[in-house]
Short mmCIF file of C-alpha atoms in Angstrom, two decimals:
data_model
loop_
_atom_site.label_atom_id
_atom_site.label_comp_id
_atom_site.label_asym_id
_atom_site.label_seq_id
_atom_site.Cartn_x
_atom_site.Cartn_y
_atom_site.Cartn_z
CA ALA A 15 132.56 88.54 90.83
CA VAL A 16 135.28 90.77 89.33
CA ALA A 17 137.93 88.12 89.88
CA LEU A 18 135.62 85.42 88.54
CA ALA A 19 134.86 87.42 85.39
CA THR A 20 138.57 87.97 84.78
CA GLN A 21 139.52 84.33 85.39
CA LEU A 22 136.90 83.06 82.97
CA TRP A 23 138.78 84.72 80.15
CA ARG A 24 142.28 83.50 80.99
CA PRO A 25 142.14 79.78 80.05
CA VAL A 26 141.16 80.34 76.43
CA GLY A 27 144.10 82.61 75.73
CA ALA A 28 144.47 84.83 72.73
CA GLN A 29 141.29 83.73 70.96
CA ASP A 30 139.25 85.84 73.39
CA ASP A 31 141.01 88.96 72.14
CA ASP A 32 139.02 88.43 68.95
CA PHE A 33 135.79 89.42 70.74
CA GLU A 34 134.49 92.90 70.04
CA TYR A 35 132.19 94.82 72.40
CA PHE A 36 131.88 91.90 74.78
CA ARG A 37 131.82 94.09 77.90
CA CYS A 38 129.26 96.39 76.31
CA ASP A 39 127.12 93.49 75.11
CA ALA A 40 127.32 91.70 78.46
CA CYS A 41 126.23 94.90 80.22
CA THR A 42 123.24 95.58 77.94
CA ALA A 43 122.21 91.90 78.07
CA THR A 44 122.40 91.98 81.88
CA PHE A 45 120.15 94.98 82.40
CA PHE A 46 117.82 93.93 79.59
CA LYS A 47 117.20 90.64 81.43
CA ILE A 48 116.87 92.37 84.80
CA ASN A 49 114.45 95.01 83.51
CA LYS A 50 112.32 92.49 81.58
CA THR A 51 112.06 90.07 84.51
CA LEU A 52 111.22 92.76 87.07
CA ILE A 53 108.51 94.32 84.91
CA GLU A 54 106.94 90.94 84.13
CA ARG A 55 106.89 89.81 87.76
CA TYR A 56 106.59 92.99 89.78
CA GLY A 57 105.47 95.76 87.43
CA ARG A 58 102.03 95.95 89.01
CA ARG A 59 103.02 95.42 92.60
CA ALA A 60 102.94 98.39 94.92
CA SER A 61 106.03 97.30 96.83
CA LEU A 62 109.01 95.00 96.41
CA PRO A 63 111.03 94.07 99.53
CA ALA A 64 114.78 94.59 99.21
CA PHE A 65 115.67 91.01 100.14
CA GLU A 66 113.28 89.68 97.48
CA PHE A 67 114.79 92.05 94.91
CA VAL A 68 118.29 90.71 95.66
CA GLU A 69 117.07 87.13 95.26
CA ILE A 70 115.69 88.02 91.80
CA LEU A 71 119.05 89.49 90.75
CA GLU A 72 120.82 86.31 91.84
CA GLU A 73 118.33 84.15 89.96
CA ILE A 74 118.77 86.18 86.76
CA CYS A 75 122.57 86.03 86.82
CA ASP A 76 122.64 82.32 87.69
CA THR A 77 120.02 80.93 85.30
CA MET A 78 119.06 83.32 82.47
CA PHE A 79 122.21 83.42 80.31
CA THR A 80 121.99 80.14 78.41
CA LYS A 81 123.28 78.94 75.06
CA ASP A 82 119.69 78.54 73.94
CA GLU A 83 119.33 82.34 73.78
CA PHE A 84 122.86 83.67 73.28
CA GLY A 85 125.42 82.83 70.64
CA VAL A 86 128.54 84.07 68.86
CA LYS A 87 128.75 85.66 65.38
CA GLN A 88 132.07 85.74 63.49
CA TYR A 89 133.15 88.22 60.83
CA GLU A 90 136.59 89.02 59.45
CA GLY A 91 138.34 87.17 62.27
CA LYS A 92 136.37 88.92 65.00
CA LYS A 93 133.64 87.57 67.30
CA TYR A 94 130.48 89.32 68.32
CA LEU A 95 127.90 88.27 70.88
CA PHE A 96 124.24 88.10 69.89
CA GLY A 97 121.08 87.47 71.88
CA PRO A 98 118.35 89.31 73.87
CA GLY A 99 119.35 92.89 74.68
CA VAL A 100 122.56 92.77 72.61
CA THR A 101 123.16 95.34 69.85
CA ASP A 102 123.96 93.91 66.42
CA HIS A 103 127.24 95.66 65.63
CA ILE A 104 127.53 94.09 62.16
CA PRO A 105 123.98 93.83 60.80
CA ASP A 106 123.54 91.45 57.88
CA LYS A 107 127.17 90.35 58.12
CA GLY A 108 128.95 87.31 59.45
CA PHE A 109 127.52 83.96 60.55
CA GLY A 110 126.43 82.96 64.01
CA GLN A 111 126.42 79.76 66.02
CA MET A 112 125.15 78.76 69.43
CA GLY A 113 126.56 76.30 71.94
CA MET A 114 130.28 76.66 71.22
CA GLY A 115 132.52 77.85 74.05
CA ASP A 116 131.76 78.96 77.57
CA TYR A 117 130.41 82.44 76.82
CA ASP A 118 127.28 81.61 78.83
CA LYS A 119 129.38 81.30 82.00
CA ARG A 120 131.18 84.53 81.15
CA LEU A 121 127.87 86.33 80.69
CA SER A 122 126.71 85.06 84.08
CA ALA A 123 129.91 86.30 85.73
CA TYR A 124 129.64 89.73 84.12
CA CYS A 125 126.00 89.95 85.18
CA ARG A 126 127.09 89.66 88.80
CA MET A 127 129.88 92.15 88.28
CA PHE A 128 127.67 94.83 86.71
CA THR A 129 124.93 94.51 89.33
CA GLU A 130 127.53 94.89 92.07
CA GLU A 131 129.13 97.89 90.36
CA VAL A 132 125.83 99.74 90.23
CA GLY A 133 124.79 98.40 93.62
CA GLU A 134 121.82 96.31 94.59
CA ASP A 135 120.39 99.13 96.73
CA GLU A 136 120.68 101.61 93.88
CA LEU A 137 119.04 99.23 91.40
CA HIS A 138 116.22 98.61 93.86
CA ARG A 139 115.74 102.35 94.38
CA LYS A 140 115.65 102.99 90.62
CA PHE A 141 113.08 100.29 89.97
CA VAL A 142 110.82 101.39 92.85
CA ARG A 143 111.01 105.00 91.68
CA ASP A 144 110.86 104.59 87.87
CA ARG A 145 109.28 101.09 87.59
CA LEU A 146 112.09 100.14 85.16
CA ILE A 147 115.87 99.76 84.90
CA ASN A 148 117.42 101.95 82.19
CA GLY A 149 120.19 99.74 80.83
CA THR A 150 121.24 102.27 78.19
CA ALA A 151 122.18 104.81 80.86
CA LEU A 152 123.89 102.22 83.06
CA CYS A 153 126.01 100.85 80.18
CA LEU A 154 127.32 104.16 78.81
CA GLU A 155 130.84 103.57 80.11
CA PRO A 156 131.21 99.87 79.09
CA CYS A 157 129.82 100.71 75.63
CA SER A 158 132.12 103.69 75.08
CA SER A 159 134.66 101.39 73.41
CA ALA A 160 134.87 98.05 71.67
CA ALA A 161 136.82 96.50 74.56
CA SER A 162 136.45 92.75 74.86
CA GLY A 163 136.21 90.72 78.02
CA THR A 164 139.96 90.90 78.47
CA GLY A 165 139.79 94.67 78.85
CA ALA A 166 140.04 96.43 82.16
CA VAL A 167 137.32 95.62 84.63
CA SER A 168 136.12 97.42 87.71
CA THR A 169 138.13 96.97 90.90
CA GLN A 170 135.44 98.22 93.26
CA PRO A 171 135.12 96.04 96.39
CA ARG A 172 132.27 93.60 96.35
CA ARG A 173 129.21 94.73 98.27
CA PRO A 174 127.70 92.31 100.78
CA ARG A 175 124.50 90.73 99.58
CA ARG A 176 121.30 91.13 101.48
CA ARG A 177 119.62 88.09 102.78
CA GLN A 178 116.07 87.55 103.81
CA PRO A 179 115.66 88.63 107.43
CA PRO A 180 114.72 85.86 109.84
CA ALA A 181 111.07 85.50 110.62
CA PRO A 182 110.13 87.40 113.78
CA VAL A 183 109.55 85.30 116.85
CA PRO A 184 105.85 85.39 117.68
CA PRO A 185 105.08 86.90 121.09
CA PRO A 186 104.08 84.46 123.81
CA ALA A 187 100.40 83.81 124.02
CA ALA A 188 98.63 85.84 126.63
CA PRO A 189 97.35 83.79 129.56
CA ARG A 190 93.79 82.82 129.07
CA GLN A 191 91.41 84.65 131.34
CA VAL A 192 89.08 82.22 133.02
CA GLN A 193 85.87 83.96 133.91
CA ARG A 194 84.77 82.83 137.32
CA PRO A 195 81.17 83.13 138.43
CA ALA A 196 80.40 85.92 140.84
CA PRO A 197 80.27 84.70 144.44
CA GLN A 198 76.76 84.08 145.65
CA PRO A 199 75.75 85.53 149.02
CA ALA A 200 75.56 82.98 151.79
CA PRO A 201 72.00 82.02 152.69
CA ALA A 202 70.67 83.63 155.84
CA PRO A 203 70.70 81.24 158.79
CA ALA A 204 67.34 79.85 159.77
CA PRO A 205 65.98 81.53 162.90
CA SER A 206 66.59 79.51 165.97
CA PRO A 207 63.38 78.26 167.60
CA ARG A 208 62.10 80.25 170.52
CA VAL A 209 61.99 78.30 173.78
CA LEU A 210 59.14 79.44 176.02
CA PRO A 211 59.76 79.34 179.79
CA ARG A 212 57.97 76.59 181.67
CA ALA A 213 55.82 77.36 184.70
CA ALA A 214 56.88 75.86 188.01
CA GLY A 215 55.64 72.33 188.42
CA GLU A 216 54.80 72.09 184.69
CA ALA A 217 55.92 68.83 183.18
CA ALA A 218 58.49 68.96 180.40
CA PRO A 219 56.93 68.57 176.97
CA THR A 220 57.41 65.35 175.19
CA ALA A 221 59.49 65.13 172.01
CA ALA A 222 56.54 65.38 169.61
CA PRO A 223 54.97 68.58 171.10
CA ALA A 224 58.42 70.16 171.36
CA GLN A 225 59.03 69.55 167.65
CA ALA A 226 55.60 70.91 166.78
CA LEU A 227 56.35 74.01 168.87
CA GLU A 228 59.63 74.60 167.07
CA GLU A 229 57.91 74.30 163.71
CA ALA A 230 55.20 76.73 164.83
CA ILE A 231 57.77 79.27 166.01
CA ALA A 232 59.66 78.93 162.71
CA LEU A 233 56.45 79.86 160.88
CA LEU A 234 55.96 83.12 162.81
CA PRO A 235 57.99 85.33 160.38
CA ARG A 236 55.80 84.15 157.50
CA LEU A 237 52.45 84.99 159.17
CA SER A 238 50.57 88.18 158.43
CA THR A 239 49.56 90.65 161.13
CA MET A 240 46.01 89.31 161.21
CA GLN A 241 47.24 85.73 161.53
CA LEU A 242 49.55 86.72 164.37
CA ARG A 243 46.59 88.35 166.10
CA TRP A 244 44.51 85.22 165.78
CA LEU A 245 47.38 83.16 167.08
CA GLY A 246 47.84 85.47 170.09
CA GLU A 247 44.15 85.35 170.93
CA ALA A 248 44.22 81.57 170.71
CA VAL A 249 47.23 81.44 173.02
CA MET A 250 45.58 83.78 175.55
CA SER A 251 42.36 81.78 175.41
CA GLU A 252 44.26 78.57 176.00
CA LEU A 253 46.08 80.10 178.95
CA ALA A 254 42.79 81.33 180.45
CA LEU A 255 41.26 77.87 180.12
CA ARG A 256 44.22 76.29 181.83
CA ALA A 257 44.18 78.84 184.61
CA ALA A 258 40.46 78.25 185.18
CA ALA A 259 40.99 74.52 185.25
CA ALA A 260 43.76 74.81 187.82
CA GLY A 261 42.03 77.48 190.01
CA PRO A 262 39.66 75.48 192.44
CA SER A 263 42.21 72.88 193.43
CA ARG A 264 44.83 75.39 194.59
CA PRO A 265 42.54 77.24 197.19
CA LEU A 266 41.29 73.90 198.51
CA ALA A 267 44.81 72.72 199.06
CA ALA A 268 45.64 75.99 200.82
CA ALA A 269 42.61 75.64 203.16
CA THR A 270 43.59 72.10 204.03
CA GLU A 271 47.09 73.24 204.89
CA ARG A 272 45.74 76.01 207.24
CA ALA A 273 43.16 73.84 209.13
CA PRO A 274 45.37 72.66 212.02
CA THR A 275 46.39 76.23 212.79
CA ASP A 276 42.76 77.38 213.07
CA GLU A 277 41.90 74.61 215.52
CA LEU A 278 44.70 75.67 217.80
#
């Protein structure tokens, strides 16, 4: 910015030596614009990120020094800048015009130079602390003389500009937890049917009675004590009836078998 500000004055030659207070006026115009813009946009905000502050400074220096607002006044062979934030060094004297020359580009170059001389970090700190930029205090040295733009300029090295930090990479999404139903207990196995021993010589039951017997045995766990008693009495009664029915035939058969022995 320092080299650019110096080069902008070289092509026009000696006529630029006619400017009075150009460095002072460029400095006060710069910080007037910066202070006014920051207060209008961010005066009520609690915070202002540094990268956003730097972007505002760049916007001001690049776009807010136009020939619609700034012009040149001439008096007794000297030139004086006029516009927002510029002190009128010859009040009620001279005549002014706007649009002639490239003073708007020179103002833009000096805006960058002054902001870099003070430092973007320092300007940001001042605004956050005081909620304003005091251009009068910052321009004491440039305004200590009537030096024009061809006067000595600062040779401080240019400070690197801050840029907006890249957006943080969002963390990977956590794996979705799939809620599984609680395992159900396995059903208890059905009780195997009880097989009653068959008496000797008793015929095997047919398929239908065997199935009925299995179903009856399966029902035993569901019967009450009284019902089991009734069932037991019925079974004993049935067994007694069968034993009575089979009783007479068995002694008769035994007597028949013993008859030949008695005769001998």
